[in-house]
Amino acid sequence: MNAGEIAVEFAPELRVFVGQRAGTPVRIDGTSTLGHVVESLGVPLTEVGTLLVNGKSVAAGYIPTAGDKVTVSAVARPQPSPEPLRFLLDIHLGTLTRRLRLLGIDAAYENPDIGDAALAARSAAERRVLLSRDRGLLRRREIYSGAYVYSHQPAEQLDDVLSRFAPRLAPWTRCTACNGQLRAAAREAVRDRLPDNTGQSYDSFAQCLDCGQTYWKGAHHARLDAIVAAALAKFA
C-alpha cells in the first residue's frame, strides 16, 4: 500500500547506515511506525536519539503521514543509564572485551558463539547493554539495551564505548580472561601457578576470585599500562 512519501533527514553520525539513501523521499504505507521506517532504512533504534516530525518530538511508535518532514538525531553522549552499567559483547569483539575488563568494567563475552537469540536472551535476563557491529542483532526486540560499535579498530572501539556510556573506571580490578574480580595475592599463595623464575623476578601479584588466573607486571605490562593511561586521561 502506498500512502505517500515523507522526507527523512539523518544526523551526520547516522549517515554511515543509510549511505546514498540519505535525503531521498521515503515511501510509507500508512500503518508502519516511524521506528520501523527508520530501521528499514538501515538505522538500528539503539542509535537513535530524538525523533522530530515537522519540528515536534514524537515517539518511535508514531505513524507517519504523507508530507511529514522527519529529523532523526543520534543518541545523546554520554547516554544516561538507569542502573549500573553491565555489558555483553558479541563474538567479534574479543579485544574490546579484554580492554573493557582491563579498565574494571563488567564486560561479559561468549566464546564460542552462542548465536543471536541466546545473546539477546542473556542481555535481557542479566540487563546487559549488548555491544555489536551486527545491526540485525541490535534490532532484536528482546534485548535489554544495545549499542552499535562504529569502528573496526580496538582503540577506537574503546574510545567509542567510553565516550558514549561514561562508565566508572577501576583499572586492574577485573580478570581480563573471565571478567571476575581480582584480589591481591601473596607470592607464596600463587607460586604453583607461576612460570619458572617468575616468583623470583616479581613481588606484586593478583589473582582472580573466579577462575584463579594469576597476574603480575610482566613484559606485557607496559603496553597494557599505556592503554589504561590513555583511557584515564580522556575519560576519568
Short mmCIF file of N, CA and C in Angstrom, two decimals, residues 42-224:
data_model
loop_
_atom_site.label_atom_id
_atom_site.label_comp_id
_atom_site.label_asym_id
_atom_site.label_seq_id
_atom_site.Cartn_x
_atom_site.Cartn_y
_atom_site.Cartn_z
N GLY A 42 17.96 1.15 7.58
CA GLY A 42 19.26 0.64 7.99
C GLY A 42 19.78 1.14 9.32
N VAL A 43 19.02 1.96 10.02
CA VAL A 43 19.50 2.55 11.28
C VAL A 43 18.89 1.80 12.47
N PRO A 44 19.69 1.12 13.30
CA PRO A 44 19.14 0.48 14.50
C PRO A 44 18.60 1.53 15.46
N LEU A 45 17.48 1.25 16.08
CA LEU A 45 16.89 2.22 17.02
C LEU A 45 17.78 2.44 18.23
N THR A 46 18.71 1.53 18.50
CA THR A 46 19.65 1.74 19.59
C THR A 46 20.50 2.98 19.35
N GLU A 47 20.62 3.41 18.09
CA GLU A 47 21.48 4.55 17.75
C GLU A 47 20.71 5.86 17.59
N VAL A 48 19.40 5.80 17.80
CA VAL A 48 18.55 6.96 17.55
C VAL A 48 18.26 7.70 18.85
N GLY A 49 18.41 9.03 18.79
CA GLY A 49 18.04 9.88 19.93
C GLY A 49 16.64 10.43 19.72
N THR A 50 16.53 11.73 19.58
CA THR A 50 15.23 12.37 19.40
C THR A 50 14.73 12.20 17.97
N LEU A 51 13.42 11.94 17.85
CA LEU A 51 12.74 11.92 16.55
C LEU A 51 11.84 13.15 16.47
N LEU A 52 12.06 13.96 15.46
CA LEU A 52 11.23 15.15 15.26
C LEU A 52 10.41 14.98 13.98
N VAL A 53 9.13 15.29 14.08
CA VAL A 53 8.26 15.29 12.90
C VAL A 53 7.66 16.68 12.79
N ASN A 54 7.99 17.35 11.71
CA ASN A 54 7.55 18.72 11.49
C ASN A 54 7.91 19.62 12.67
N GLY A 55 9.11 19.34 13.23
CA GLY A 55 9.64 20.16 14.32
C GLY A 55 9.19 19.77 15.71
N LYS A 56 8.34 18.75 15.84
CA LYS A 56 7.85 18.32 17.15
C LYS A 56 8.36 16.92 17.48
N SER A 57 8.72 16.72 18.75
CA SER A 57 9.23 15.43 19.19
C SER A 57 8.11 14.39 19.21
N VAL A 58 8.41 13.20 18.67
CA VAL A 58 7.45 12.10 18.67
C VAL A 58 8.14 10.83 19.15
N ALA A 59 7.34 9.84 19.51
CA ALA A 59 7.86 8.52 19.89
C ALA A 59 8.07 7.67 18.64
N ALA A 60 8.83 6.60 18.81
CA ALA A 60 9.10 5.70 17.69
C ALA A 60 7.82 5.04 17.18
N GLY A 61 6.78 5.01 18.02
CA GLY A 61 5.51 4.41 17.61
C GLY A 61 4.62 5.31 16.78
N TYR A 62 5.04 6.51 16.50
CA TYR A 62 4.25 7.44 15.68
C TYR A 62 4.06 6.88 14.27
N ILE A 63 2.85 7.04 13.72
CA ILE A 63 2.57 6.60 12.36
C ILE A 63 2.70 7.79 11.43
N PRO A 64 3.73 7.82 10.58
CA PRO A 64 3.92 8.98 9.71
C PRO A 64 2.85 9.09 8.63
N THR A 65 2.60 10.33 8.21
CA THR A 65 1.63 10.60 7.15
C THR A 65 2.34 11.35 6.03
N ALA A 66 1.72 11.32 4.87
CA ALA A 66 2.32 11.92 3.68
C ALA A 66 2.69 13.38 3.94
N GLY A 67 3.88 13.75 3.50
CA GLY A 67 4.32 15.12 3.63
C GLY A 67 5.09 15.42 4.89
N ASP A 68 5.13 14.48 5.83
CA ASP A 68 5.88 14.70 7.07
C ASP A 68 7.36 14.95 6.76
N LYS A 69 7.95 15.85 7.55
CA LYS A 69 9.38 16.08 7.48
C LYS A 69 10.00 15.58 8.78
N VAL A 70 10.80 14.54 8.69
CA VAL A 70 11.32 13.84 9.86
C VAL A 70 12.81 14.14 10.03
N THR A 71 13.20 14.42 11.26
CA THR A 71 14.61 14.59 11.58
C THR A 71 14.99 13.53 12.61
N VAL A 72 16.01 12.75 12.30
CA VAL A 72 16.45 11.67 13.18
C VAL A 72 17.81 12.05 13.76
N SER A 73 17.85 12.26 15.07
CA SER A 73 19.11 12.61 15.73
C SER A 73 19.81 11.37 16.26
N ALA A 74 21.10 11.49 16.50
CA ALA A 74 21.87 10.40 17.10
C ALA A 74 21.63 10.37 18.60
N VAL A 75 21.91 9.24 19.21
CA VAL A 75 21.74 9.10 20.65
C VAL A 75 22.67 10.08 21.38
N ALA A 76 22.21 10.61 22.51
CA ALA A 76 22.99 11.57 23.27
C ALA A 76 24.22 10.91 23.88
N ARG A 77 25.29 11.68 23.98
CA ARG A 77 26.51 11.21 24.64
C ARG A 77 26.89 12.21 25.72
N PRO A 78 27.17 11.78 26.97
CA PRO A 78 27.05 10.39 27.40
C PRO A 78 25.58 9.97 27.51
N GLN A 79 25.34 8.70 27.25
CA GLN A 79 23.99 8.16 27.26
C GLN A 79 23.62 7.77 28.69
N PRO A 80 22.55 8.34 29.23
CA PRO A 80 22.18 8.02 30.62
C PRO A 80 21.82 6.53 30.77
N SER A 81 22.14 5.99 31.92
CA SER A 81 21.78 4.61 32.23
C SER A 81 21.02 4.58 33.55
N PRO A 82 19.87 3.91 33.59
CA PRO A 82 19.07 3.90 34.82
C PRO A 82 19.65 3.04 35.93
N GLU A 83 20.65 2.24 35.63
CA GLU A 83 21.26 1.36 36.62
C GLU A 83 22.72 1.12 36.28
N PRO A 84 23.49 0.50 37.18
CA PRO A 84 24.91 0.30 36.91
C PRO A 84 25.14 -0.41 35.58
N LEU A 85 26.15 0.05 34.85
CA LEU A 85 26.41 -0.46 33.51
C LEU A 85 27.02 -1.85 33.55
N ARG A 86 26.42 -2.75 32.77
CA ARG A 86 26.95 -4.09 32.57
C ARG A 86 26.84 -4.36 31.07
N PHE A 87 27.92 -4.83 30.48
CA PHE A 87 27.94 -5.01 29.03
C PHE A 87 27.98 -6.50 28.66
N LEU A 88 27.54 -6.78 27.44
CA LEU A 88 27.65 -8.10 26.82
C LEU A 88 28.13 -7.86 25.39
N LEU A 89 29.22 -8.52 25.00
CA LEU A 89 29.80 -8.29 23.68
C LEU A 89 29.68 -9.54 22.82
N ASP A 90 29.50 -9.33 21.52
CA ASP A 90 29.37 -10.48 20.63
C ASP A 90 30.74 -11.06 20.29
N ILE A 91 30.74 -12.16 19.56
CA ILE A 91 31.95 -12.94 19.32
C ILE A 91 33.04 -12.16 18.61
N HIS A 92 32.69 -11.12 17.86
CA HIS A 92 33.66 -10.38 17.07
C HIS A 92 34.38 -9.28 17.85
N LEU A 93 34.07 -9.11 19.13
CA LEU A 93 34.61 -8.00 19.91
C LEU A 93 35.46 -8.49 21.09
N GLY A 94 36.25 -9.52 20.85
CA GLY A 94 37.06 -10.08 21.92
C GLY A 94 38.11 -9.12 22.46
N THR A 95 38.80 -8.41 21.57
CA THR A 95 39.83 -7.46 22.04
C THR A 95 39.21 -6.33 22.82
N LEU A 96 38.09 -5.79 22.36
CA LEU A 96 37.39 -4.74 23.10
C LEU A 96 36.95 -5.26 24.47
N THR A 97 36.49 -6.50 24.54
CA THR A 97 36.10 -7.09 25.82
C THR A 97 37.25 -7.05 26.81
N ARG A 98 38.42 -7.49 26.38
CA ARG A 98 39.58 -7.53 27.27
C ARG A 98 39.99 -6.13 27.72
N ARG A 99 39.88 -5.15 26.84
CA ARG A 99 40.25 -3.79 27.21
C ARG A 99 39.25 -3.18 28.19
N LEU A 100 37.98 -3.47 28.02
CA LEU A 100 36.99 -3.00 28.99
C LEU A 100 37.26 -3.63 30.36
N ARG A 101 37.53 -4.91 30.39
CA ARG A 101 37.82 -5.58 31.66
C ARG A 101 39.10 -5.02 32.28
N LEU A 102 40.08 -4.70 31.47
CA LEU A 102 41.33 -4.11 31.96
C LEU A 102 41.05 -2.83 32.74
N LEU A 103 40.00 -2.12 32.33
CA LEU A 103 39.61 -0.87 33.00
C LEU A 103 38.62 -1.09 34.14
N GLY A 104 38.35 -2.36 34.45
CA GLY A 104 37.47 -2.68 35.57
C GLY A 104 36.00 -2.63 35.23
N ILE A 105 35.65 -2.69 33.96
CA ILE A 105 34.26 -2.60 33.51
C ILE A 105 33.69 -4.00 33.33
N ASP A 106 32.50 -4.22 33.83
CA ASP A 106 31.83 -5.52 33.74
C ASP A 106 31.47 -5.79 32.28
N ALA A 107 32.19 -6.72 31.65
CA ALA A 107 32.01 -7.00 30.23
C ALA A 107 31.95 -8.50 30.00
N ALA A 108 30.75 -9.02 29.81
CA ALA A 108 30.57 -10.45 29.55
C ALA A 108 30.80 -10.74 28.07
N TYR A 109 31.22 -11.97 27.78
CA TYR A 109 31.60 -12.33 26.41
C TYR A 109 31.39 -13.83 26.25
N GLU A 110 30.83 -14.21 25.10
CA GLU A 110 30.59 -15.62 24.83
C GLU A 110 31.49 -16.12 23.71
N ASN A 111 32.34 -17.09 24.02
CA ASN A 111 33.20 -17.71 23.04
C ASN A 111 33.33 -19.19 23.41
N PRO A 112 32.84 -20.11 22.57
CA PRO A 112 32.37 -19.91 21.20
C PRO A 112 31.03 -19.19 21.11
N ASP A 113 30.71 -18.78 19.91
CA ASP A 113 29.49 -18.03 19.64
C ASP A 113 28.26 -18.85 20.02
N ILE A 114 27.35 -18.21 20.77
CA ILE A 114 26.13 -18.91 21.19
C ILE A 114 24.93 -18.55 20.32
N GLY A 115 25.12 -17.66 19.35
CA GLY A 115 24.04 -17.30 18.44
C GLY A 115 23.27 -16.07 18.90
N ASP A 116 22.64 -15.42 17.95
CA ASP A 116 21.97 -14.16 18.22
C ASP A 116 20.84 -14.28 19.25
N ALA A 117 20.05 -15.33 19.13
CA ALA A 117 18.91 -15.48 20.03
C ALA A 117 19.36 -15.62 21.48
N ALA A 118 20.40 -16.42 21.70
CA ALA A 118 20.90 -16.62 23.06
C ALA A 118 21.57 -15.36 23.59
N LEU A 119 22.28 -14.62 22.74
CA LEU A 119 22.88 -13.36 23.16
C LEU A 119 21.79 -12.37 23.59
N ALA A 120 20.76 -12.26 22.78
CA ALA A 120 19.66 -11.35 23.11
C ALA A 120 18.98 -11.76 24.42
N ALA A 121 18.80 -13.07 24.60
CA ALA A 121 18.18 -13.56 25.83
C ALA A 121 19.04 -13.25 27.04
N ARG A 122 20.37 -13.40 26.91
CA ARG A 122 21.24 -13.09 28.05
C ARG A 122 21.23 -11.59 28.35
N SER A 123 21.23 -10.77 27.31
CA SER A 123 21.14 -9.33 27.51
C SER A 123 19.91 -8.98 28.33
N ALA A 124 18.78 -9.59 27.99
CA ALA A 124 17.53 -9.31 28.70
C ALA A 124 17.56 -9.86 30.12
N ALA A 125 18.03 -11.10 30.28
CA ALA A 125 18.00 -11.75 31.59
C ALA A 125 18.92 -11.06 32.59
N GLU A 126 20.10 -10.60 32.13
CA GLU A 126 21.08 -10.00 33.03
C GLU A 126 21.12 -8.49 32.94
N ARG A 127 20.21 -7.92 32.13
CA ARG A 127 20.11 -6.46 31.95
C ARG A 127 21.46 -5.87 31.57
N ARG A 128 22.01 -6.45 30.52
CA ARG A 128 23.30 -6.00 30.00
C ARG A 128 23.12 -5.26 28.67
N VAL A 129 23.92 -4.22 28.48
CA VAL A 129 23.93 -3.50 27.21
C VAL A 129 24.70 -4.33 26.20
N LEU A 130 24.04 -4.70 25.13
CA LEU A 130 24.65 -5.55 24.11
C LEU A 130 25.44 -4.69 23.13
N LEU A 131 26.74 -4.93 23.02
CA LEU A 131 27.61 -4.21 22.10
C LEU A 131 27.88 -5.09 20.88
N SER A 132 27.69 -4.52 19.69
CA SER A 132 27.84 -5.33 18.49
C SER A 132 28.02 -4.43 17.27
N ARG A 133 28.61 -5.00 16.22
CA ARG A 133 28.63 -4.36 14.92
C ARG A 133 27.59 -4.99 13.98
N ASP A 134 26.76 -5.86 14.52
CA ASP A 134 25.73 -6.56 13.76
C ASP A 134 24.40 -5.82 13.94
N ARG A 135 23.97 -5.11 12.91
CA ARG A 135 22.74 -4.33 13.02
C ARG A 135 21.52 -5.22 13.21
N GLY A 136 21.55 -6.40 12.58
CA GLY A 136 20.43 -7.31 12.75
C GLY A 136 20.27 -7.76 14.19
N LEU A 137 21.37 -8.03 14.86
CA LEU A 137 21.33 -8.42 16.27
C LEU A 137 20.75 -7.29 17.12
N LEU A 138 21.16 -6.07 16.84
CA LEU A 138 20.68 -4.94 17.64
C LEU A 138 19.21 -4.62 17.39
N ARG A 139 18.65 -5.15 16.33
CA ARG A 139 17.22 -4.92 16.05
C ARG A 139 16.33 -5.92 16.78
N ARG A 140 16.88 -6.89 17.43
CA ARG A 140 16.06 -7.88 18.14
C ARG A 140 15.34 -7.21 19.31
N ARG A 141 14.05 -7.37 19.36
CA ARG A 141 13.22 -6.66 20.32
C ARG A 141 13.48 -7.08 21.77
N GLU A 142 13.97 -8.31 21.98
CA GLU A 142 14.08 -8.81 23.34
C GLU A 142 15.32 -8.30 24.09
N ILE A 143 16.27 -7.66 23.40
CA ILE A 143 17.47 -7.22 24.12
C ILE A 143 17.11 -6.14 25.14
N TYR A 144 17.85 -6.13 26.24
CA TYR A 144 17.63 -5.12 27.27
C TYR A 144 17.98 -3.74 26.75
N SER A 145 19.15 -3.60 26.16
CA SER A 145 19.63 -2.36 25.57
C SER A 145 20.79 -2.73 24.66
N GLY A 146 21.12 -1.86 23.74
CA GLY A 146 22.20 -2.18 22.83
C GLY A 146 22.90 -0.95 22.31
N ALA A 147 24.04 -1.18 21.68
CA ALA A 147 24.80 -0.09 21.07
C ALA A 147 25.64 -0.63 19.93
N TYR A 148 25.64 0.08 18.84
CA TYR A 148 26.46 -0.28 17.69
C TYR A 148 27.88 0.21 17.94
N VAL A 149 28.87 -0.64 17.65
CA VAL A 149 30.28 -0.27 17.76
C VAL A 149 30.74 0.15 16.37
N TYR A 150 31.11 1.41 16.22
CA TYR A 150 31.26 2.01 14.90
C TYR A 150 32.57 1.66 14.19
N SER A 151 33.62 1.39 14.91
CA SER A 151 34.93 1.19 14.28
C SER A 151 35.32 -0.28 14.27
N HIS A 152 36.26 -0.62 13.36
CA HIS A 152 36.88 -1.94 13.35
C HIS A 152 38.12 -1.98 14.25
N GLN A 153 38.64 -0.82 14.64
CA GLN A 153 39.89 -0.74 15.38
C GLN A 153 39.65 -0.77 16.89
N PRO A 154 40.31 -1.67 17.64
CA PRO A 154 40.06 -1.79 19.07
C PRO A 154 40.23 -0.49 19.86
N ALA A 155 41.26 0.31 19.54
CA ALA A 155 41.47 1.55 20.27
C ALA A 155 40.31 2.51 20.05
N GLU A 156 39.82 2.61 18.82
CA GLU A 156 38.69 3.47 18.51
C GLU A 156 37.40 2.91 19.10
N GLN A 157 37.27 1.60 19.10
CA GLN A 157 36.09 0.97 19.71
C GLN A 157 36.02 1.31 21.19
N LEU A 158 37.15 1.24 21.88
CA LEU A 158 37.18 1.54 23.31
C LEU A 158 36.78 2.99 23.55
N ASP A 159 37.36 3.91 22.80
CA ASP A 159 37.00 5.32 22.95
C ASP A 159 35.52 5.54 22.69
N ASP A 160 34.98 4.85 21.70
CA ASP A 160 33.57 4.96 21.36
C ASP A 160 32.69 4.58 22.54
N VAL A 161 32.97 3.43 23.13
CA VAL A 161 32.15 2.94 24.24
C VAL A 161 32.29 3.84 25.47
N LEU A 162 33.52 4.26 25.77
CA LEU A 162 33.74 5.09 26.95
C LEU A 162 33.11 6.46 26.80
N SER A 163 33.16 7.05 25.61
CA SER A 163 32.56 8.36 25.41
C SER A 163 31.04 8.27 25.41
N ARG A 164 30.51 7.16 24.95
CA ARG A 164 29.04 7.02 24.89
C ARG A 164 28.42 6.75 26.25
N PHE A 165 29.05 5.89 27.05
CA PHE A 165 28.41 5.46 28.30
C PHE A 165 29.05 6.03 29.55
N ALA A 166 30.26 6.57 29.46
CA ALA A 166 30.96 7.14 30.61
C ALA A 166 30.92 6.22 31.82
N PRO A 167 31.31 4.95 31.68
CA PRO A 167 31.31 4.04 32.84
C PRO A 167 32.40 4.42 33.84
N ARG A 168 32.21 4.01 35.08
CA ARG A 168 33.23 4.25 36.10
C ARG A 168 34.43 3.35 35.80
N LEU A 169 35.61 3.94 35.82
CA LEU A 169 36.83 3.19 35.52
C LEU A 169 37.53 2.77 36.81
N ALA A 170 37.91 1.50 36.86
CA ALA A 170 38.63 0.96 38.03
C ALA A 170 39.69 -0.01 37.51
N PRO A 171 40.76 0.52 36.90
CA PRO A 171 41.75 -0.35 36.25
C PRO A 171 42.36 -1.39 37.19
N TRP A 172 42.70 -2.52 36.59
CA TRP A 172 43.42 -3.60 37.28
C TRP A 172 42.59 -4.26 38.38
N THR A 173 41.27 -4.21 38.28
CA THR A 173 40.43 -4.83 39.31
C THR A 173 39.62 -6.01 38.77
N ARG A 174 39.73 -6.29 37.48
CA ARG A 174 38.90 -7.34 36.89
C ARG A 174 39.75 -8.25 36.02
N CYS A 175 39.42 -9.52 36.01
CA CYS A 175 40.14 -10.52 35.23
C CYS A 175 39.84 -10.33 33.75
N THR A 176 40.88 -10.16 32.94
CA THR A 176 40.65 -10.00 31.51
C THR A 176 40.27 -11.32 30.84
N ALA A 177 40.50 -12.43 31.50
CA ALA A 177 40.18 -13.74 30.94
C ALA A 177 38.71 -14.12 31.14
N CYS A 178 38.18 -13.86 32.35
CA CYS A 178 36.83 -14.36 32.64
C CYS A 178 35.87 -13.31 33.16
N ASN A 179 36.35 -12.09 33.44
CA ASN A 179 35.51 -10.99 33.94
C ASN A 179 35.32 -11.01 35.45
N GLY A 180 35.98 -11.94 36.15
CA GLY A 180 35.86 -11.99 37.61
C GLY A 180 36.63 -10.86 38.28
N GLN A 181 36.42 -10.71 39.59
CA GLN A 181 37.10 -9.69 40.36
C GLN A 181 38.50 -10.17 40.76
N LEU A 182 39.45 -9.24 40.79
CA LEU A 182 40.81 -9.56 41.22
C LEU A 182 41.04 -9.16 42.66
N ARG A 183 41.93 -9.89 43.32
CA ARG A 183 42.38 -9.53 44.67
C ARG A 183 43.90 -9.66 44.72
N ALA A 184 44.52 -8.89 45.59
CA ALA A 184 45.97 -9.00 45.77
C ALA A 184 46.29 -10.39 46.30
N ALA A 185 47.43 -10.93 45.87
CA ALA A 185 47.82 -12.29 46.27
C ALA A 185 49.29 -12.30 46.67
N ALA A 186 49.58 -13.04 47.72
CA ALA A 186 50.97 -13.20 48.16
C ALA A 186 51.70 -14.14 47.21
N ARG A 187 52.99 -13.94 47.08
CA ARG A 187 53.80 -14.77 46.18
C ARG A 187 53.67 -16.25 46.53
N GLU A 188 53.71 -16.57 47.80
CA GLU A 188 53.65 -17.97 48.20
C GLU A 188 52.31 -18.61 47.84
N ALA A 189 51.23 -17.80 47.84
CA ALA A 189 49.90 -18.34 47.56
C ALA A 189 49.73 -18.71 46.09
N VAL A 190 50.49 -18.09 45.20
CA VAL A 190 50.31 -18.32 43.78
C VAL A 190 51.54 -18.96 43.12
N ARG A 191 52.52 -19.34 43.93
CA ARG A 191 53.79 -19.82 43.38
C ARG A 191 53.59 -20.99 42.42
N ASP A 192 52.66 -21.89 42.72
CA ASP A 192 52.48 -23.06 41.86
C ASP A 192 51.80 -22.73 40.55
N ARG A 193 51.32 -21.50 40.39
CA ARG A 193 50.67 -21.08 39.15
C ARG A 193 51.61 -20.24 38.27
N LEU A 194 52.83 -20.02 38.72
CA LEU A 194 53.75 -19.12 38.02
C LEU A 194 54.73 -19.89 37.15
N PRO A 195 55.11 -19.31 35.99
CA PRO A 195 56.18 -19.91 35.18
C PRO A 195 57.50 -19.90 35.95
N ASP A 196 58.43 -20.69 35.50
CA ASP A 196 59.73 -20.77 36.16
C ASP A 196 60.36 -19.39 36.30
N ASN A 197 60.89 -19.10 37.49
CA ASN A 197 61.63 -17.88 37.81
C ASN A 197 60.76 -16.62 37.96
N THR A 198 59.47 -16.72 37.63
CA THR A 198 58.62 -15.53 37.78
C THR A 198 58.53 -15.11 39.23
N GLY A 199 58.45 -16.07 40.12
CA GLY A 199 58.35 -15.75 41.54
C GLY A 199 59.57 -15.00 42.06
N GLN A 200 60.71 -15.22 41.45
CA GLN A 200 61.92 -14.53 41.89
C GLN A 200 62.04 -13.13 41.26
N SER A 201 61.41 -12.93 40.10
CA SER A 201 61.57 -11.68 39.37
C SER A 201 60.55 -10.61 39.78
N TYR A 202 59.42 -11.01 40.33
CA TYR A 202 58.35 -10.06 40.65
C TYR A 202 57.87 -10.28 42.07
N ASP A 203 57.35 -9.22 42.66
CA ASP A 203 56.86 -9.36 44.04
C ASP A 203 55.44 -8.83 44.23
N SER A 204 54.77 -8.47 43.14
CA SER A 204 53.40 -7.97 43.22
C SER A 204 52.51 -8.83 42.34
N PHE A 205 51.49 -9.46 42.93
CA PHE A 205 50.63 -10.39 42.20
C PHE A 205 49.16 -10.13 42.53
N ALA A 206 48.32 -10.55 41.59
CA ALA A 206 46.87 -10.52 41.82
C ALA A 206 46.29 -11.81 41.27
N GLN A 207 45.14 -12.20 41.82
CA GLN A 207 44.53 -13.46 41.40
C GLN A 207 43.03 -13.27 41.25
N CYS A 208 42.45 -13.92 40.23
CA CYS A 208 41.01 -13.84 40.00
C CYS A 208 40.27 -14.70 41.01
N LEU A 209 39.25 -14.14 41.61
CA LEU A 209 38.45 -14.87 42.59
C LEU A 209 37.61 -15.97 41.94
N ASP A 210 37.35 -15.85 40.63
CA ASP A 210 36.50 -16.82 39.95
C ASP A 210 37.29 -17.95 39.27
N CYS A 211 38.25 -17.60 38.42
CA CYS A 211 38.94 -18.63 37.65
C CYS A 211 40.34 -18.94 38.15
N GLY A 212 40.86 -18.14 39.08
CA GLY A 212 42.18 -18.39 39.63
C GLY A 212 43.33 -17.87 38.80
N GLN A 213 43.05 -17.23 37.66
CA GLN A 213 44.11 -16.66 36.82
C GLN A 213 44.99 -15.73 37.65
N THR A 214 46.31 -15.85 37.49
CA THR A 214 47.25 -15.04 38.26
C THR A 214 47.88 -13.98 37.36
N TYR A 215 48.04 -12.77 37.92
CA TYR A 215 48.58 -11.64 37.17
C TYR A 215 49.79 -11.05 37.89
N TRP A 216 50.74 -10.55 37.07
CA TRP A 216 51.90 -9.83 37.61
C TRP A 216 52.37 -8.85 36.53
N LYS A 217 53.24 -7.95 36.89
CA LYS A 217 53.69 -6.91 35.96
C LYS A 217 54.84 -7.44 35.11
N GLY A 218 54.48 -8.24 34.13
CA GLY A 218 55.47 -8.84 33.25
C GLY A 218 55.83 -7.95 32.08
N ALA A 219 56.39 -8.57 31.03
CA ALA A 219 56.88 -7.81 29.88
C ALA A 219 55.75 -7.10 29.14
N HIS A 220 54.54 -7.65 29.21
CA HIS A 220 53.40 -7.06 28.51
C HIS A 220 52.79 -5.89 29.27
N HIS A 221 53.23 -5.64 30.49
CA HIS A 221 52.56 -4.66 31.34
C HIS A 221 52.65 -3.24 30.78
N ALA A 222 53.76 -2.87 30.17
CA ALA A 222 53.92 -1.51 29.66
C ALA A 222 52.86 -1.20 28.60
N ARG A 223 52.57 -2.17 27.73
CA ARG A 223 51.55 -1.96 26.69
C ARG A 223 50.17 -1.79 27.32
N LEU A 224 49.86 -2.61 28.30
CA LEU A 224 48.56 -2.51 28.97
C LEU A 224 48.46 -1.21 29.76
#
